[in-house]
Amino acid sequence: MEKLIKIFKVLSDETRLRIVSLLAEGDLCVCQIYGVLEESQPKVSKHLAKMRDLGIVNIKKQEQYVYYSLNRESETYSMIFDLISSQRESIERLKDDYKKLYKKDEILNSCNPR
């Protein structure tokens, strides 16, 4: 029960819900996420760290980039992700974020990895 409460607390933040909605479409580099959300890199990284600590997202390093994906191995997480994704068309902010995903390759090309 305690873990479920922590999950819902973490996902009660608007930015983290937006990130989950974006990641439902596939793996994204942190610079693509903050580029689409138009948020600062440190802010997005903090949100991703909280979700990583709970096992909501997975990390994969590829060359100089770090990609995030949703942890779909957990049945609980998978159900939550499906619920969030199903709301994308009815929530204006999520719909706008989804429309910006078409620029994800352009954003990646302009990213300055560390």
Short mmCIF file of N, CA, C and O in Angstrom, two decimals:
data_model
loop_
_atom_site.label_atom_id
_atom_site.label_comp_id
_atom_site.label_asym_id
_atom_site.label_seq_id
_atom_site.Cartn_x
_atom_site.Cartn_y
_atom_site.Cartn_z
N MET A 1 0.82 -1.19 0.00
CA MET A 1 0.00 0.00 0.00
C MET A 1 0.86 1.26 0.00
O MET A 1 0.56 2.22 -0.69
N GLU A 2 1.93 1.23 0.79
CA GLU A 2 2.82 2.39 0.91
C GLU A 2 3.42 2.78 -0.45
O GLU A 2 3.48 3.96 -0.79
N LYS A 3 3.84 1.77 -1.23
CA LYS A 3 4.43 2.07 -2.53
C LYS A 3 3.40 2.69 -3.47
O LYS A 3 3.70 3.62 -4.21
N LEU A 4 2.19 2.20 -3.43
CA LEU A 4 1.13 2.75 -4.27
C LEU A 4 0.85 4.20 -3.92
O LEU A 4 0.67 5.04 -4.81
N ILE A 5 0.87 4.53 -2.65
CA ILE A 5 0.68 5.91 -2.21
C ILE A 5 1.81 6.79 -2.75
O ILE A 5 1.57 7.89 -3.27
N LYS A 6 3.05 6.30 -2.68
CA LYS A 6 4.20 7.05 -3.21
C LYS A 6 4.06 7.27 -4.70
O LYS A 6 4.35 8.35 -5.22
N ILE A 7 3.62 6.25 -5.43
CA ILE A 7 3.44 6.36 -6.88
C ILE A 7 2.43 7.46 -7.20
O ILE A 7 2.69 8.32 -8.04
N PHE A 8 1.29 7.44 -6.54
CA PHE A 8 0.27 8.44 -6.82
C PHE A 8 0.71 9.84 -6.41
O PHE A 8 0.36 10.82 -7.07
N LYS A 9 1.48 9.94 -5.35
CA LYS A 9 2.02 11.25 -4.96
C LYS A 9 2.95 11.78 -6.04
O LYS A 9 2.88 12.96 -6.41
N VAL A 10 3.83 10.93 -6.54
CA VAL A 10 4.76 11.36 -7.58
C VAL A 10 4.01 11.74 -8.85
O VAL A 10 4.31 12.74 -9.49
N LEU A 11 3.02 10.97 -9.20
CA LEU A 11 2.28 11.24 -10.44
C LEU A 11 1.20 12.31 -10.29
O LEU A 11 0.53 12.64 -11.25
N SER A 12 1.06 12.88 -9.10
CA SER A 12 0.07 13.94 -8.92
C SER A 12 0.58 15.29 -9.41
O SER A 12 -0.16 16.27 -9.44
N ASP A 13 1.83 15.34 -9.86
CA ASP A 13 2.42 16.57 -10.38
C ASP A 13 2.14 16.69 -11.89
O ASP A 13 2.30 15.72 -12.64
N GLU A 14 1.73 17.87 -12.33
CA GLU A 14 1.38 18.08 -13.74
C GLU A 14 2.54 17.79 -14.69
O GLU A 14 2.36 17.13 -15.72
N THR A 15 3.72 18.26 -14.36
CA THR A 15 4.87 18.04 -15.24
C THR A 15 5.17 16.56 -15.38
O THR A 15 5.45 16.07 -16.47
N ARG A 16 5.11 15.81 -14.28
CA ARG A 16 5.39 14.38 -14.36
C ARG A 16 4.32 13.65 -15.16
O ARG A 16 4.62 12.72 -15.90
N LEU A 17 3.07 14.08 -15.05
CA LEU A 17 2.02 13.48 -15.88
C LEU A 17 2.28 13.77 -17.36
O LEU A 17 2.08 12.91 -18.22
N ARG A 18 2.74 14.97 -17.65
CA ARG A 18 3.05 15.33 -19.03
C ARG A 18 4.20 14.47 -19.55
O ARG A 18 4.18 14.02 -20.70
N ILE A 19 5.20 14.23 -18.71
CA ILE A 19 6.33 13.38 -19.10
C ILE A 19 5.87 11.96 -19.40
O ILE A 19 6.24 11.37 -20.41
N VAL A 20 5.02 11.41 -18.54
CA VAL A 20 4.50 10.06 -18.76
C VAL A 20 3.72 10.01 -20.08
O VAL A 20 3.87 9.07 -20.86
N SER A 21 2.93 11.02 -20.34
CA SER A 21 2.17 11.07 -21.59
C SER A 21 3.10 11.05 -22.80
O SER A 21 2.85 10.35 -23.78
N LEU A 22 4.20 11.81 -22.73
CA LEU A 22 5.16 11.83 -23.84
C LEU A 22 5.86 10.48 -23.99
O LEU A 22 6.01 9.97 -25.09
N LEU A 23 6.29 9.92 -22.86
CA LEU A 23 7.01 8.65 -22.91
C LEU A 23 6.13 7.49 -23.34
O LEU A 23 6.64 6.45 -23.77
N ALA A 24 4.83 7.66 -23.25
CA ALA A 24 3.91 6.62 -23.73
C ALA A 24 4.08 6.41 -25.23
O ALA A 24 3.74 5.35 -25.76
N GLU A 25 4.63 7.41 -25.92
CA GLU A 25 4.85 7.31 -27.36
C GLU A 25 6.18 6.66 -27.71
O GLU A 25 6.45 6.38 -28.87
N GLY A 26 7.05 6.48 -26.72
CA GLY A 26 8.34 5.84 -26.97
C GLY A 26 9.46 6.51 -26.19
O GLY A 26 9.25 7.49 -25.48
N ASP A 27 10.65 5.95 -26.32
CA ASP A 27 11.82 6.47 -25.61
C ASP A 27 12.15 7.88 -26.06
O ASP A 27 12.07 8.20 -27.25
N LEU A 28 12.54 8.71 -25.09
CA LEU A 28 12.93 10.08 -25.39
C LEU A 28 14.17 10.44 -24.59
O LEU A 28 14.31 10.04 -23.43
N CYS A 29 15.04 11.23 -25.20
CA CYS A 29 16.19 11.79 -24.52
C CYS A 29 15.70 12.93 -23.64
O CYS A 29 14.70 13.58 -23.95
N VAL A 30 16.42 13.19 -22.55
CA VAL A 30 16.00 14.25 -21.64
C VAL A 30 15.88 15.59 -22.36
O VAL A 30 14.97 16.36 -22.09
N CYS A 31 16.76 15.85 -23.33
CA CYS A 31 16.67 17.13 -24.03
C CYS A 31 15.42 17.20 -24.91
O CYS A 31 14.85 18.28 -25.09
N GLN A 32 14.97 16.08 -25.42
CA GLN A 32 13.72 16.07 -26.18
C GLN A 32 12.54 16.35 -25.25
O GLN A 32 11.62 17.09 -25.62
N ILE A 33 12.59 15.80 -24.06
CA ILE A 33 11.50 16.01 -23.11
C ILE A 33 11.41 17.47 -22.71
O ILE A 33 10.35 18.08 -22.78
N TYR A 34 12.54 18.05 -22.30
CA TYR A 34 12.45 19.45 -21.87
C TYR A 34 12.21 20.38 -23.06
O TYR A 34 11.61 21.44 -22.90
N GLY A 35 12.61 19.97 -24.25
CA GLY A 35 12.33 20.77 -25.44
C GLY A 35 10.84 20.81 -25.76
O GLY A 35 10.29 21.87 -26.07
N VAL A 36 10.18 19.67 -25.67
CA VAL A 36 8.74 19.61 -25.94
C VAL A 36 7.96 20.32 -24.83
O VAL A 36 7.03 21.08 -25.10
N LEU A 37 8.36 20.09 -23.58
CA LEU A 37 7.62 20.69 -22.46
C LEU A 37 7.91 22.18 -22.29
O LEU A 37 7.17 22.88 -21.60
N GLU A 38 9.00 22.64 -22.92
CA GLU A 38 9.45 24.02 -22.77
C GLU A 38 9.68 24.35 -21.30
O GLU A 38 9.27 25.39 -20.80
N GLU A 39 10.33 23.43 -20.62
CA GLU A 39 10.72 23.57 -19.22
C GLU A 39 12.24 23.53 -19.16
O GLU A 39 12.90 23.14 -20.11
N SER A 40 12.80 23.92 -18.02
CA SER A 40 14.26 23.90 -17.89
C SER A 40 14.77 22.46 -17.74
O SER A 40 14.06 21.58 -17.23
N GLN A 41 16.00 22.24 -18.18
CA GLN A 41 16.61 20.92 -18.08
C GLN A 41 16.71 20.45 -16.63
O GLN A 41 16.36 19.31 -16.32
N PRO A 42 17.17 21.31 -15.69
CA PRO A 42 17.25 20.85 -14.30
C PRO A 42 15.89 20.43 -13.72
O PRO A 42 15.80 19.44 -13.00
N LYS A 43 14.85 21.18 -14.07
CA LYS A 43 13.51 20.85 -13.56
C LYS A 43 13.06 19.48 -14.09
O LYS A 43 12.58 18.64 -13.32
N VAL A 44 13.23 19.27 -15.39
CA VAL A 44 12.81 18.00 -15.99
C VAL A 44 13.65 16.86 -15.42
O VAL A 44 13.12 15.79 -15.09
N SER A 45 14.93 17.07 -15.25
CA SER A 45 15.81 16.03 -14.69
C SER A 45 15.41 15.65 -13.27
O SER A 45 15.45 14.47 -12.90
N LYS A 46 15.00 16.62 -12.47
CA LYS A 46 14.55 16.32 -11.10
C LYS A 46 13.29 15.46 -11.13
O LYS A 46 13.15 14.52 -10.35
N HIS A 47 12.37 15.81 -12.02
CA HIS A 47 11.14 15.02 -12.13
C HIS A 47 11.46 13.59 -12.58
O HIS A 47 10.91 12.63 -12.04
N LEU A 48 12.33 13.47 -13.56
CA LEU A 48 12.71 12.14 -14.04
C LEU A 48 13.40 11.33 -12.96
O LEU A 48 13.18 10.12 -12.84
N ALA A 49 14.22 11.96 -12.14
CA ALA A 49 14.91 11.27 -11.04
C ALA A 49 13.90 10.71 -10.04
O ALA A 49 14.05 9.57 -9.57
N LYS A 50 12.88 11.48 -9.72
CA LYS A 50 11.85 11.01 -8.78
C LYS A 50 11.13 9.79 -9.36
O LYS A 50 10.85 8.83 -8.65
N MET A 51 10.83 9.86 -10.64
CA MET A 51 10.13 8.74 -11.27
C MET A 51 11.05 7.53 -11.41
O MET A 51 10.61 6.39 -11.24
N ARG A 52 12.32 7.76 -11.67
CA ARG A 52 13.30 6.67 -11.76
C ARG A 52 13.45 5.98 -10.41
O ARG A 52 13.50 4.75 -10.33
N ASP A 53 13.51 6.76 -9.34
CA ASP A 53 13.67 6.19 -8.00
C ASP A 53 12.53 5.25 -7.62
O ASP A 53 12.75 4.30 -6.86
N LEU A 54 11.35 5.50 -8.13
CA LEU A 54 10.20 4.62 -7.86
C LEU A 54 10.04 3.52 -8.91
O LEU A 54 9.13 2.71 -8.83
N GLY A 55 10.90 3.53 -9.92
CA GLY A 55 10.83 2.50 -10.95
C GLY A 55 9.77 2.78 -11.99
O GLY A 55 9.39 1.89 -12.75
N ILE A 56 9.30 4.01 -12.07
CA ILE A 56 8.28 4.36 -13.06
C ILE A 56 8.90 4.46 -14.45
O ILE A 56 8.29 4.09 -15.44
N VAL A 57 10.13 4.97 -14.50
CA VAL A 57 10.84 5.08 -15.78
C VAL A 57 12.15 4.30 -15.72
O VAL A 57 12.72 4.09 -14.65
N ASN A 58 12.59 3.89 -16.89
CA ASN A 58 13.88 3.22 -17.06
C ASN A 58 14.82 4.14 -17.81
O ASN A 58 14.37 5.02 -18.56
N ILE A 59 16.11 3.91 -17.65
CA ILE A 59 17.13 4.70 -18.33
C ILE A 59 17.94 3.78 -19.24
O ILE A 59 18.24 2.65 -18.89
N LYS A 60 18.29 4.34 -20.40
CA LYS A 60 19.17 3.62 -21.32
C LYS A 60 20.15 4.63 -21.90
O LYS A 60 19.72 5.64 -22.49
N LYS A 61 21.44 4.39 -21.72
CA LYS A 61 22.44 5.28 -22.28
C LYS A 61 22.78 4.81 -23.68
O LYS A 61 22.99 3.63 -23.92
N GLN A 62 22.81 5.77 -24.59
CA GLN A 62 23.13 5.47 -25.99
C GLN A 62 24.02 6.60 -26.50
O GLN A 62 23.56 7.74 -26.63
N GLU A 63 25.27 6.25 -26.73
CA GLU A 63 26.29 7.23 -27.09
C GLU A 63 26.34 8.30 -26.00
O GLU A 63 26.48 7.97 -24.83
N GLN A 64 26.21 9.57 -26.36
CA GLN A 64 26.29 10.63 -25.37
C GLN A 64 24.93 11.01 -24.78
O GLN A 64 24.84 11.93 -23.98
N TYR A 65 23.88 10.30 -25.15
CA TYR A 65 22.53 10.64 -24.71
C TYR A 65 22.02 9.65 -23.67
O TYR A 65 22.42 8.50 -23.64
N VAL A 66 21.10 10.13 -22.84
CA VAL A 66 20.41 9.28 -21.88
C VAL A 66 18.93 9.28 -22.27
O VAL A 66 18.30 10.34 -22.33
N TYR A 67 18.42 8.09 -22.57
CA TYR A 67 17.02 7.96 -22.98
C TYR A 67 16.20 7.40 -21.84
O TYR A 67 16.65 6.54 -21.08
N TYR A 68 14.98 7.90 -21.74
CA TYR A 68 14.04 7.44 -20.73
C TYR A 68 12.90 6.71 -21.40
O TYR A 68 12.48 7.07 -22.50
N SER A 69 12.41 5.69 -20.72
CA SER A 69 11.24 4.94 -21.21
C SER A 69 10.39 4.57 -20.00
O SER A 69 10.85 4.60 -18.86
N LEU A 70 9.14 4.25 -20.27
CA LEU A 70 8.24 3.84 -19.20
C LEU A 70 8.51 2.39 -18.84
O LEU A 70 8.79 1.56 -19.70
N ASN A 71 8.41 2.09 -17.56
CA ASN A 71 8.58 0.72 -17.07
C ASN A 71 7.26 -0.02 -17.25
O ASN A 71 6.39 0.03 -16.41
N ARG A 72 7.14 -0.69 -18.37
CA ARG A 72 5.88 -1.40 -18.67
C ARG A 72 5.88 -2.83 -18.13
O ARG A 72 4.93 -3.57 -18.33
N GLU A 73 6.95 -3.23 -17.46
CA GLU A 73 7.01 -4.58 -16.89
C GLU A 73 6.07 -4.72 -15.69
O GLU A 73 5.64 -5.81 -15.37
N SER A 74 5.79 -3.62 -15.04
CA SER A 74 4.90 -3.64 -13.88
C SER A 74 3.46 -3.48 -14.36
O SER A 74 3.12 -2.54 -15.08
N GLU A 75 2.60 -4.40 -13.95
CA GLU A 75 1.19 -4.33 -14.35
C GLU A 75 0.54 -3.06 -13.81
O GLU A 75 -0.25 -2.42 -14.50
N THR A 76 0.90 -2.67 -12.58
CA THR A 76 0.36 -1.44 -11.99
C THR A 76 0.73 -0.24 -12.82
O THR A 76 -0.12 0.58 -13.17
N TYR A 77 2.01 -0.12 -13.15
CA TYR A 77 2.46 1.02 -13.96
C TYR A 77 1.81 1.01 -15.32
O TYR A 77 1.38 2.04 -15.83
N SER A 78 1.73 -0.14 -15.93
CA SER A 78 1.14 -0.24 -17.26
C SER A 78 -0.30 0.26 -17.27
O SER A 78 -0.71 0.99 -18.17
N MET A 79 -1.07 -0.09 -16.25
CA MET A 79 -2.46 0.37 -16.16
C MET A 79 -2.51 1.89 -15.99
O MET A 79 -3.33 2.55 -16.61
N ILE A 80 -1.61 2.44 -15.17
CA ILE A 80 -1.58 3.88 -14.95
C ILE A 80 -1.20 4.60 -16.24
O ILE A 80 -1.81 5.60 -16.61
N PHE A 81 -0.20 4.08 -16.96
CA PHE A 81 0.24 4.70 -18.21
C PHE A 81 -0.88 4.69 -19.24
O PHE A 81 -1.10 5.67 -19.94
N ASP A 82 -1.60 3.58 -19.31
CA ASP A 82 -2.72 3.49 -20.26
C ASP A 82 -3.80 4.51 -19.93
O ASP A 82 -4.38 5.12 -20.82
N LEU A 83 -4.07 4.69 -18.64
CA LEU A 83 -5.07 5.67 -18.21
C LEU A 83 -4.66 7.08 -18.62
O LEU A 83 -5.45 7.83 -19.18
N ILE A 84 -3.40 7.43 -18.36
CA ILE A 84 -2.91 8.77 -18.71
C ILE A 84 -2.96 8.96 -20.23
O ILE A 84 -3.42 9.99 -20.72
N SER A 85 -2.51 7.96 -20.97
CA SER A 85 -2.51 8.07 -22.44
C SER A 85 -3.92 8.21 -22.99
O SER A 85 -4.13 8.94 -23.96
N SER A 86 -4.87 7.54 -22.38
CA SER A 86 -6.25 7.60 -22.88
C SER A 86 -6.86 8.99 -22.69
O SER A 86 -7.83 9.32 -23.36
N GLN A 87 -6.29 9.79 -21.81
CA GLN A 87 -6.81 11.13 -21.55
C GLN A 87 -6.17 12.20 -22.42
O GLN A 87 -6.56 13.36 -22.36
N ARG A 88 -5.17 11.83 -23.21
CA ARG A 88 -4.40 12.81 -23.98
C ARG A 88 -5.28 13.70 -24.85
O ARG A 88 -5.06 14.90 -24.94
N GLU A 89 -6.25 13.15 -25.49
CA GLU A 89 -7.09 13.94 -26.41
C GLU A 89 -8.10 14.83 -25.68
O GLU A 89 -8.60 15.77 -26.27
N SER A 90 -8.37 14.54 -24.42
CA SER A 90 -9.36 15.34 -23.69
C SER A 90 -8.72 16.40 -22.80
O SER A 90 -9.42 17.25 -22.27
N ILE A 91 -7.41 16.36 -22.64
CA ILE A 91 -6.71 17.35 -21.81
C ILE A 91 -5.85 18.20 -22.73
O ILE A 91 -4.91 17.72 -23.35
N GLU A 92 -6.21 19.47 -22.83
CA GLU A 92 -5.58 20.37 -23.80
C GLU A 92 -4.05 20.40 -23.68
O GLU A 92 -3.35 20.37 -24.69
N ARG A 93 -3.53 20.48 -22.48
CA ARG A 93 -2.08 20.57 -22.29
C ARG A 93 -1.37 19.32 -22.82
O ARG A 93 -0.32 19.41 -23.45
N LEU A 94 -1.93 18.14 -22.56
CA LEU A 94 -1.35 16.90 -23.07
C LEU A 94 -1.45 16.83 -24.58
O LEU A 94 -0.53 16.36 -25.26
N LYS A 95 -2.55 17.32 -25.12
CA LYS A 95 -2.74 17.33 -26.57
C LYS A 95 -1.69 18.23 -27.23
O LYS A 95 -1.10 17.87 -28.24
N ASP A 96 -1.43 19.39 -26.63
CA ASP A 96 -0.42 20.31 -27.16
C ASP A 96 0.98 19.69 -27.12
O ASP A 96 1.76 19.80 -28.06
N ASP A 97 1.32 19.03 -25.99
CA ASP A 97 2.62 18.36 -25.88
C ASP A 97 2.78 17.30 -26.96
O ASP A 97 3.82 17.20 -27.60
N TYR A 98 1.74 16.51 -27.16
CA TYR A 98 1.78 15.44 -28.15
C TYR A 98 2.02 15.99 -29.55
O TYR A 98 2.79 15.44 -30.32
N LYS A 99 1.40 17.12 -29.85
CA LYS A 99 1.58 17.74 -31.17
C LYS A 99 3.03 18.18 -31.38
O LYS A 99 3.54 18.17 -32.49
N LYS A 100 3.71 18.58 -30.30
CA LYS A 100 5.11 19.03 -30.40
C LYS A 100 6.08 17.88 -30.58
O LYS A 100 7.24 18.11 -30.92
N LEU A 101 5.64 16.67 -30.37
CA LEU A 101 6.54 15.52 -30.52
C LEU A 101 7.09 15.38 -31.94
O LEU A 101 8.14 14.77 -32.13
N TYR A 102 6.41 15.92 -32.91
CA TYR A 102 6.92 15.82 -34.28
C TYR A 102 8.28 16.50 -34.42
O TYR A 102 9.04 16.20 -35.33
N LYS A 103 8.62 17.40 -33.50
CA LYS A 103 9.90 18.10 -33.54
C LYS A 103 10.98 17.40 -32.72
O LYS A 103 12.07 17.93 -32.57
N LYS A 104 10.72 16.19 -32.23
CA LYS A 104 11.67 15.56 -31.32
C LYS A 104 13.03 15.30 -31.96
O LYS A 104 14.06 15.44 -31.30
N ASP A 105 13.08 14.96 -33.24
CA ASP A 105 14.37 14.74 -33.90
C ASP A 105 15.13 16.05 -34.07
O ASP A 105 16.34 16.10 -33.89
N GLU A 106 14.41 17.09 -34.40
CA GLU A 106 15.02 18.42 -34.52
C GLU A 106 15.58 18.88 -33.18
O GLU A 106 16.68 19.43 -33.11
N ILE A 107 14.84 18.63 -32.11
CA ILE A 107 15.29 18.99 -30.78
C ILE A 107 16.54 18.20 -30.42
O ILE A 107 17.50 18.76 -29.89
N LEU A 108 16.55 16.92 -30.72
CA LEU A 108 17.71 16.08 -30.41
C LEU A 108 18.95 16.58 -31.15
O LEU A 108 20.04 16.62 -30.58
N ASN A 109 18.79 16.96 -32.40
CA ASN A 109 19.93 17.45 -33.18
C ASN A 109 20.51 18.75 -32.62
O ASN A 109 21.69 19.03 -32.80
N SER A 110 19.69 19.53 -31.95
CA SER A 110 20.17 20.79 -31.39
C SER A 110 20.61 20.65 -29.92
O SER A 110 21.06 21.61 -29.32
N CYS A 111 20.49 19.46 -29.40
CA CYS A 111 20.82 19.20 -27.98
C CYS A 111 22.34 19.22 -27.80
O CYS A 111 23.09 18.73 -28.66
N ASN A 112 22.75 19.76 -26.70
CA ASN A 112 24.18 19.77 -26.35
C ASN A 112 24.40 18.83 -25.19
O ASN A 112 24.32 19.22 -24.03
N PRO A 113 24.67 17.54 -25.48
CA PRO A 113 24.88 16.58 -24.39
C PRO A 113 26.14 16.90 -23.60
O PRO A 113 27.07 17.49 -24.13
N ARG A 114 26.12 16.48 -22.35
CA ARG A 114 27.27 16.71 -21.49
C ARG A 114 28.36 15.72 -21.74
O ARG A 114 28.27 14.66 -22.07
#
